């Protein structure tokens, strides 16, 4: 069975709520004749009478009351939804859906989001943590509004249809526990010796580690022995410090350990590899006022 015409349901809703054709016509801005015709057609569609006239007033039938119980929540929800959409276009309200790498989203973003919401309490956030290969497709599908992604030096792929704004850069250093370095590398920084070590990686495909080899040696490694795969910088640091293998981490995250000697650098003659954290948005999407304000805030605070 086909659904009734939605315009007729709208007319019915106003007639049932007002109890009067003339009052419903006034609210809808149409003639009484148009309202009466719409009701008659709806009754024909349903095959049931909806109102009876008594003492110059319309009295709903049981079928009308049942239909109103269905239609009223829909109309109310539609009205609220339209008002919310309008507010989100013109006011700093609504939910913003963000995506970010685990470490960046866990430590860098929360303070910035808190400072933004302190002045804009009507804005809410939904944060999805994951590798760029996981969150960028969600952005492209329209399921996220703003995404932060790691873009390693020498491997910064172009993102068609996306706006890419650099937020911050960080040096990435290969580190090892002193005992592990002495036992496995024995002071050597040769490609073959380092490649033969065990590693702690963020992903099974180890794109960051492979980028490090390409940057320092001009070629990627073959098969890498991954002793542990974990999407957490602190977990990588702890595992490396306990001798599980080599790990590539942000320099600022291990400065204290390098200073006290619980970790050592595995460095070559080349400068350290850098990672750019970039903010990505859809180019053809018209952002809400809240999104525009948040992006300005994040660009000013996160990389500062």
GROMACS .gro file of N, CA and C in nm, residues 117-239:
model
  369
  117UNK      N    1   3.516   2.517   2.361
  117UNK     CA    2   3.381   2.500   2.416
  117UNK      C    3   3.357   2.590   2.537
  118UNK      N    4   3.463   2.631   2.603
  118UNK     CA    5   3.448   2.723   2.715
  118UNK      C    6   3.377   2.850   2.672
  119UNK      N    7   3.402   2.894   2.549
  119UNK     CA    8   3.339   3.015   2.496
  119UNK      C    9   3.221   2.984   2.403
  120UNK      N   10   3.203   2.855   2.369
  120UNK     CA   11   3.095   2.816   2.278
  120UNK      C   12   3.028   2.689   2.331
  121UNK      N   13   2.955   2.700   2.442
  121UNK     CA   14   2.899   2.582   2.508
  121UNK      C   15   2.793   2.508   2.427
  122UNK      N   16   2.744   2.569   2.320
  122UNK     CA   17   2.644   2.502   2.238
  122UNK      C   18   2.701   2.403   2.140
  123UNK      N   19   2.834   2.394   2.132
  123UNK     CA   20   2.899   2.304   2.037
  123UNK      C   21   2.941   2.175   2.108
  124UNK      N   22   2.912   2.062   2.044
  124UNK     CA   23   2.951   1.930   2.096
  124UNK      C   24   3.045   1.864   1.996
  125UNK      N   25   3.121   1.765   2.044
  125UNK     CA   26   3.218   1.698   1.957
  125UNK      C   27   3.201   1.547   1.963
  126UNK      N   28   3.224   1.483   1.850
  126UNK     CA   29   3.235   1.337   1.842
  126UNK      C   30   3.370   1.308   1.777
  127UNK      N   31   3.460   1.243   1.850
  127UNK     CA   32   3.597   1.223   1.804
  127UNK      C   33   3.623   1.076   1.773
  128UNK      N   34   3.665   1.049   1.650
  128UNK     CA   35   3.702   0.914   1.606
  128UNK      C   36   3.854   0.908   1.594
  129UNK      N   37   3.916   0.814   1.664
  129UNK     CA   38   4.061   0.799   1.662
  129UNK      C   39   4.100   0.685   1.568
  130UNK      N   40   4.203   0.709   1.487
  130UNK     CA   41   4.249   0.603   1.398
  130UNK      C   42   4.355   0.653   1.302
  131UNK      N   43   4.412   0.561   1.228
  131UNK     CA   44   4.513   0.594   1.127
  131UNK      C   45   4.446   0.670   1.013
  132UNK      N   46   4.522   0.755   0.940
  132UNK     CA   47   4.463   0.825   0.826
  132UNK      C   48   4.391   0.733   0.728
  133UNK      N   49   4.440   0.611   0.712
  133UNK     CA   50   4.374   0.517   0.621
  133UNK      C   51   4.235   0.479   0.670
  134UNK      N   52   4.208   0.506   0.798
  134UNK     CA   53   4.077   0.476   0.855
  134UNK      C   54   3.986   0.599   0.861
  135UNK      N   55   4.043   0.715   0.896
  135UNK     CA   56   3.958   0.832   0.917
  135UNK      C   57   3.939   0.917   0.791
  136UNK      N   58   4.038   0.919   0.701
  136UNK     CA   59   4.023   0.999   0.578
  136UNK      C   60   3.907   0.948   0.493
  137UNK      N   61   3.889   0.816   0.474
  137UNK     CA   62   3.772   0.770   0.399
  137UNK      C   63   3.640   0.812   0.463
  138UNK      N   64   3.635   0.820   0.596
  138UNK     CA   65   3.513   0.866   0.663
  138UNK      C   66   3.485   1.011   0.630
  139UNK      N   67   3.592   1.091   0.617
  139UNK     CA   68   3.576   1.230   0.575
  139UNK      C   69   3.523   1.237   0.433
  140UNK      N   70   3.580   1.157   0.344
  140UNK     CA   71   3.538   1.157   0.204
  140UNK      C   72   3.395   1.110   0.187
  141UNK      N   73   3.348   1.025   0.278
  141UNK     CA   74   3.210   0.976   0.273
  141UNK      C   75   3.112   1.072   0.340
  142UNK      N   76   3.164   1.182   0.397
  142UNK     CA   77   3.077   1.278   0.464
  142UNK      C   78   3.037   1.238   0.604
  143UNK      N   79   3.105   1.139   0.663
  143UNK     CA   80   3.071   1.093   0.798
  143UNK      C   81   3.153   1.164   0.905
  144UNK      N   82   3.255   1.240   0.863
  144UNK     CA   83   3.332   1.326   0.953
  144UNK      C   84   3.340   1.465   0.890
  145UNK      N   85   3.353   1.567   0.974
  145UNK     CA   86   3.361   1.705   0.925
  145UNK      C   87   3.505   1.753   0.908
  146UNK      N   88   3.590   1.717   1.003
  146UNK     CA   89   3.730   1.761   1.003
  146UNK      C   90   3.817   1.643   1.045
  147UNK      N   91   3.928   1.625   0.975
  147UNK     CA   92   4.018   1.515   1.008
  147UNK      C   93   4.161   1.568   1.020
  148UNK      N   94   4.233   1.517   1.118
  148UNK     CA   95   4.377   1.541   1.129
  148UNK      C   96   4.449   1.415   1.083
  149UNK      N   97   4.555   1.432   1.005
  149UNK     CA   98   4.626   1.316   0.952
  149UNK      C   99   4.776   1.339   0.954
  150UNK      N  100   4.851   1.232   0.983
  150UNK     CA  101   4.997   1.236   0.973
  150UNK      C  102   5.037   1.233   0.827
  151UNK      N  103   5.133   1.317   0.790
  151UNK     CA  104   5.186   1.318   0.653
  151UNK      C  105   5.338   1.318   0.664
  152UNK      N  106   5.397   1.199   0.646
  152UNK     CA  107   5.541   1.184   0.665
  152UNK      C  108   5.618   1.246   0.549
  153UNK      N  109   5.730   1.309   0.585
  153UNK     CA  110   5.816   1.373   0.484
  153UNK      C  111   5.856   1.272   0.377
  154UNK      N  112   5.842   1.314   0.251
  154UNK     CA  113   5.876   1.225   0.141
  154UNK      C  114   5.764   1.131   0.103
  155UNK      N  115   5.656   1.131   0.179
  155UNK     CA  116   5.544   1.041   0.151
  155UNK      C  117   5.413   1.114   0.177
  156UNK      N  118   5.405   1.239   0.131
  156UNK     CA  119   5.287   1.320   0.156
  156UNK      C  120   5.196   1.318   0.034
  157UNK      N  121   5.110   1.218   0.033
  157UNK     CA  122   5.022   1.197  -0.081
  157UNK      C  123   4.924   1.312  -0.096
  158UNK      N  124   4.891   1.341  -0.221
  158UNK     CA  125   4.789   1.442  -0.248
  158UNK      C  126   4.652   1.382  -0.222
  159UNK      N  127   4.563   1.462  -0.168
  159UNK     CA  128   4.428   1.417  -0.139
  159UNK      C  129   4.332   1.491  -0.230
  160UNK      N  130   4.289   1.427  -0.338
  160UNK     CA  131   4.199   1.491  -0.434
  160UNK      C  132   4.067   1.526  -0.367
  161UNK      N  133   4.022   1.648  -0.389
  161UNK     CA  134   3.894   1.691  -0.334
  161UNK      C  135   3.899   1.734  -0.190
  162UNK      N  136   4.019   1.738  -0.131
  162UNK     CA  137   4.032   1.776   0.009
  162UNK      C  138   4.120   1.900   0.024
  163UNK      N  139   4.082   1.985   0.117
  163UNK     CA  140   4.167   2.098   0.156
  163UNK      C  141   4.265   2.047   0.261
  164UNK      N  142   4.393   2.075   0.244
  164UNK     CA  143   4.497   2.028   0.336
  164UNK      C  144   4.568   2.148   0.396
  165UNK      N  145   4.557   2.163   0.527
  165UNK     CA  146   4.619   2.275   0.598
  165UNK      C  147   4.719   2.221   0.700
  166UNK      N  148   4.846   2.259   0.687
  166UNK     CA  149   4.946   2.215   0.784
  166UNK      C  150   4.921   2.276   0.921
  167UNK      N  151   4.926   2.194   1.023
  167UNK     CA  152   4.901   2.239   1.160
  167UNK      C  153   5.030   2.246   1.240
  168UNK      N  154   5.110   2.141   1.233
  168UNK     CA  155   5.234   2.138   1.309
  168UNK      C  156   5.328   2.034   1.248
  169UNK      N  157   5.456   2.046   1.279
  169UNK     CA  158   5.555   1.947   1.236
  169UNK      C  159   5.633   1.900   1.358
  170UNK      N  160   5.671   1.773   1.354
  170UNK     CA  161   5.749   1.717   1.464
  170UNK      C  162   5.857   1.626   1.408
  171UNK      N  163   5.973   1.627   1.473
  171UNK     CA  164   6.082   1.539   1.432
  171UNK      C  165   6.056   1.399   1.486
  172UNK      N  166   6.081   1.298   1.404
  172UNK     CA  167   6.064   1.159   1.444
  172UNK      C  168   6.202   1.095   1.457
  173UNK      N  169   6.226   1.031   1.570
  173UNK     CA  170   6.357   0.972   1.596
  173UNK      C  171   6.343   0.822   1.620
  174UNK      N  172   6.439   0.747   1.568
  174UNK     CA  173   6.446   0.603   1.594
  174UNK      C  174   6.524   0.584   1.723
  175UNK      N  175   6.465   0.508   1.816
  175UNK     CA  176   6.529   0.491   1.947
  175UNK      C  177   6.534   0.343   1.983
  176UNK      N  178   6.622   0.314   2.080
  176UNK     CA  179   6.637   0.178   2.130
  176UNK      C  180   6.683   0.183   2.274
  177UNK      N  181   6.660   0.076   2.346
  177UNK     CA  182   6.718   0.064   2.480
  177UNK      C  183   6.869   0.045   2.463
  178UNK      N  184   6.951   0.104   2.549
  178UNK     CA  185   7.097   0.093   2.532
  178UNK      C  186   7.146  -0.050   2.520
  179UNK      N  187   7.094  -0.140   2.603
  179UNK     CA  188   7.139  -0.279   2.599
  179UNK      C  189   7.100  -0.346   2.467
  180UNK      N  190   6.980  -0.314   2.418
  180UNK     CA  191   6.935  -0.372   2.291
  180UNK      C  192   7.021  -0.320   2.176
  181UNK      N  193   7.049  -0.191   2.177
  181UNK     CA  194   7.132  -0.132   2.071
  181UNK      C  195   7.271  -0.196   2.070
  182UNK      N  196   7.329  -0.213   2.188
  182UNK     CA  197   7.464  -0.271   2.196
  182UNK      C  198   7.465  -0.416   2.150
  183UNK      N  199   7.360  -0.491   2.184
  183UNK     CA  200   7.356  -0.634   2.149
  183UNK      C  201   7.322  -0.658   2.003
  184UNK      N  202   7.229  -0.580   1.948
  184UNK     CA  203   7.180  -0.606   1.813
  184UNK      C  204   7.251  -0.523   1.707
  185UNK      N  205   7.270  -0.394   1.734
  185UNK     CA  206   7.333  -0.307   1.634
  185UNK      C  207   7.483  -0.296   1.653
  186UNK      N  208   7.529  -0.311   1.776
  186UNK     CA  209   7.672  -0.301   1.809
  186UNK      C  210   7.734  -0.173   1.754
  187UNK      N  211   7.659  -0.064   1.763
  187UNK     CA  212   7.709   0.065   1.718
  187UNK      C  213   7.698   0.089   1.570
  188UNK      N  214   7.661  -0.012   1.493
  188UNK     CA  215   7.650   0.003   1.347
  188UNK      C  216   7.524   0.081   1.310
  189UNK      N  217   7.536   0.160   1.203
  189UNK     CA  218   7.419   0.229   1.150
  189UNK      C  219   7.401   0.192   1.003
  190UNK      N  220   7.446   0.074   0.968
  190UNK     CA  221   7.432   0.025   0.831
  190UNK      C  222   7.288  -0.018   0.805
  191UNK      N  223   7.244  -0.001   0.682
  191UNK     CA  224   7.108  -0.035   0.642
  191UNK      C  225   7.074  -0.180   0.677
  192UNK      N  226   7.162  -0.272   0.640
  192UNK     CA  227   7.133  -0.414   0.661
  192UNK      C  228   7.125  -0.450   0.809
  193UNK      N  229   7.209  -0.388   0.891
  193UNK     CA  230   7.209  -0.419   1.034
  193UNK      C  231   7.080  -0.366   1.099
  194UNK      N  232   7.042  -0.245   1.066
  194UNK     CA  233   6.920  -0.189   1.126
  194UNK      C  234   6.797  -0.264   1.076
  195UNK      N  235   6.794  -0.296   0.947
  195UNK     CA  236   6.679  -0.366   0.890
  195UNK      C  237   6.656  -0.502   0.956
  196UNK      N  238   6.765  -0.564   1.003
  196UNK     CA  239   6.756  -0.697   1.061
  196UNK      C  240   6.708  -0.696   1.207
  197UNK      N  241   6.694  -0.577   1.265
  197UNK     CA  242   6.650  -0.568   1.405
  197UNK      C  243   6.500  -0.596   1.416
  198UNK      N  244   6.453  -0.606   1.539
  198UNK     CA  245   6.309  -0.614   1.565
  198UNK      C  246   6.256  -0.472   1.587
  199UNK      N  247   6.128  -0.453   1.559
  199UNK     CA  248   6.070  -0.319   1.569
  199UNK      C  249   5.937  -0.322   1.644
  200UNK      N  250   5.906  -0.207   1.703
  200UNK     CA  251   5.774  -0.183   1.761
  200UNK      C  252   5.707  -0.080   1.670
  201UNK      N  253   5.592  -0.116   1.611
  201UNK     CA  254   5.529  -0.032   1.510
  201UNK      C  255   5.387   0.006   1.551
  202UNK      N  256   5.336   0.108   1.483
  202UNK     CA  257   5.199   0.153   1.507
  202UNK      C  258   5.098   0.076   1.423
  203UNK      N  259   5.143   0.025   1.309
  203UNK     CA  260   5.057  -0.048   1.217
  203UNK      C  261   5.129  -0.169   1.161
  204UNK      N  262   5.053  -0.269   1.120
  204UNK     CA  263   5.114  -0.391   1.069
  204UNK      C  264   5.197  -0.365   0.943
  205UNK      N  265   5.155  -0.268   0.861
  205UNK     CA  266   5.231  -0.237   0.739
  205UNK      C  267   5.348  -0.143   0.768
  206UNK      N  268   5.352  -0.088   0.886
  206UNK     CA  269   5.463  -0.003   0.933
  206UNK      C  270   5.501   0.108   0.835
  207UNK      N  271   5.405   0.193   0.793
  207UNK     CA  272   5.439   0.299   0.697
  207UNK      C  273   5.539   0.400   0.752
  208UNK      N  274   5.531   0.431   0.882
  208UNK     CA  275   5.625   0.528   0.939
  208UNK      C  276   5.768   0.473   0.937
  209UNK      N  277   5.784   0.347   0.976
  209UNK     CA  278   5.917   0.286   0.974
  209UNK      C  279   5.974   0.280   0.833
  210UNK      N  280   5.891   0.244   0.738
  210UNK     CA  281   5.937   0.236   0.599
  210UNK      C  282   5.974   0.374   0.546
  211UNK      N  283   5.898   0.476   0.590
  211UNK     CA  284   5.933   0.613   0.552
  211UNK      C  285   6.066   0.656   0.610
  212UNK      N  286   6.094   0.610   0.732
  212UNK     CA  287   6.223   0.642   0.795
  212UNK      C  288   6.339   0.584   0.714
  213UNK      N  289   6.326   0.460   0.671
  213UNK     CA  290   6.432   0.398   0.590
  213UNK      C  291   6.450   0.471   0.458
  214UNK      N  292   6.340   0.506   0.393
  214UNK     CA  293   6.351   0.577   0.265
  214UNK      C  294   6.419   0.713   0.283
  215UNK      N  295   6.385   0.780   0.393
  215UNK     CA  296   6.443   0.912   0.419
  215UNK      C  297   6.593   0.901   0.446
  216UNK      N  298   6.633   0.805   0.528
  216UNK     CA  299   6.773   0.796   0.570
  216UNK      C  300   6.862   0.719   0.472
  217UNK      N  301   6.804   0.625   0.397
  217UNK     CA  302   6.887   0.541   0.310
  217UNK      C  303   6.847   0.546   0.163
  218UNK      N  304   6.741   0.618   0.132
  218UNK     CA  305   6.699   0.629  -0.008
  218UNK      C  306   6.630   0.507  -0.062
  219UNK      N  307   6.597   0.413   0.022
  219UNK     CA  308   6.526   0.292  -0.021
  219UNK      C  309   6.451   0.233   0.097
  220UNK      N  310   6.344   0.162   0.065
  220UNK     CA  311   6.265   0.101   0.170
  220UNK      C  312   6.320  -0.034   0.211
  221UNK      N  313   6.286  -0.080   0.330
  221UNK     CA  314   6.334  -0.210   0.377
  221UNK      C  315   6.251  -0.323   0.316
  222UNK      N  316   6.301  -0.443   0.330
  222UNK     CA  317   6.223  -0.559   0.291
  222UNK      C  318   6.125  -0.593   0.403
  223UNK      N  319   6.119  -0.718   0.437
  223UNK     CA  320   6.030  -0.760   0.546
  223UNK      C  321   6.088  -0.714   0.679
  224UNK      N  322   6.006  -0.651   0.761
  224UNK     CA  323   6.048  -0.607   0.894
  224UNK      C  324   5.993  -0.701   1.000
  225UNK      N  325   6.075  -0.731   1.098
  225UNK     CA  326   6.032  -0.813   1.210
  225UNK      C  327   5.964  -0.722   1.312
  226UNK      N  328   5.832  -0.732   1.321
  226UNK     CA  329   5.756  -0.648   1.413
  226UNK      C  330   5.728  -0.726   1.541
  227UNK      N  331   5.798  -0.691   1.647
  227UNK     CA  332   5.778  -0.760   1.774
  227UNK      C  333   5.646  -0.721   1.839
  228UNK      N  334   5.600  -0.598   1.810
  228UNK     CA  335   5.474  -0.549   1.868
  228UNK      C  336   5.415  -0.445   1.775
  229UNK      N  337   5.284  -0.452   1.757
  229UNK     CA  338   5.209  -0.350   1.683
  229UNK      C  339   5.107  -0.291   1.778
  230UNK      N  340   5.116  -0.159   1.800
  230UNK     CA  341   5.025  -0.093   1.894
  230UNK      C  342   5.010   0.054   1.854
  231UNK      N  343   4.886   0.103   1.851
  231UNK     CA  344   4.860   0.241   1.811
  231UNK      C  345   4.867   0.334   1.931
  232UNK      N  346   4.984   0.345   1.989
  232UNK     CA  347   5.001   0.431   2.106
  232UNK      C  348   5.148   0.467   2.121
  233UNK      N  349   5.178   0.596   2.118
  233UNK     CA  350   5.317   0.640   2.136
  233UNK      C  351   5.371   0.599   2.273
  234UNK      N  352   5.299   0.623   2.384
  234UNK     CA  353   5.352   0.580   2.514
  234UNK      C  354   5.379   0.430   2.520
  235UNK      N  355   5.292   0.350   2.458
  235UNK     CA  356   5.313   0.204   2.459
  235UNK      C  357   5.437   0.167   2.378
  236UNK      N  358   5.458   0.234   2.266
  236UNK     CA  359   5.579   0.208   2.186
  236UNK      C  360   5.703   0.243   2.266
  237UNK      N  361   5.701   0.358   2.332
  237UNK     CA  362   5.817   0.401   2.411
  237UNK      C  363   5.847   0.302   2.522
  238UNK      N  364   5.744   0.258   2.595
  238UNK     CA  365   5.764   0.162   2.704
  238UNK      C  366   5.820   0.031   2.651
  239UNK      N  367   5.764  -0.016   2.538
  239UNK     CA  368   5.811  -0.143   2.483
  239UNK      C  369   5.957  -0.133   2.439
   0.00000   0.00000   0.00000
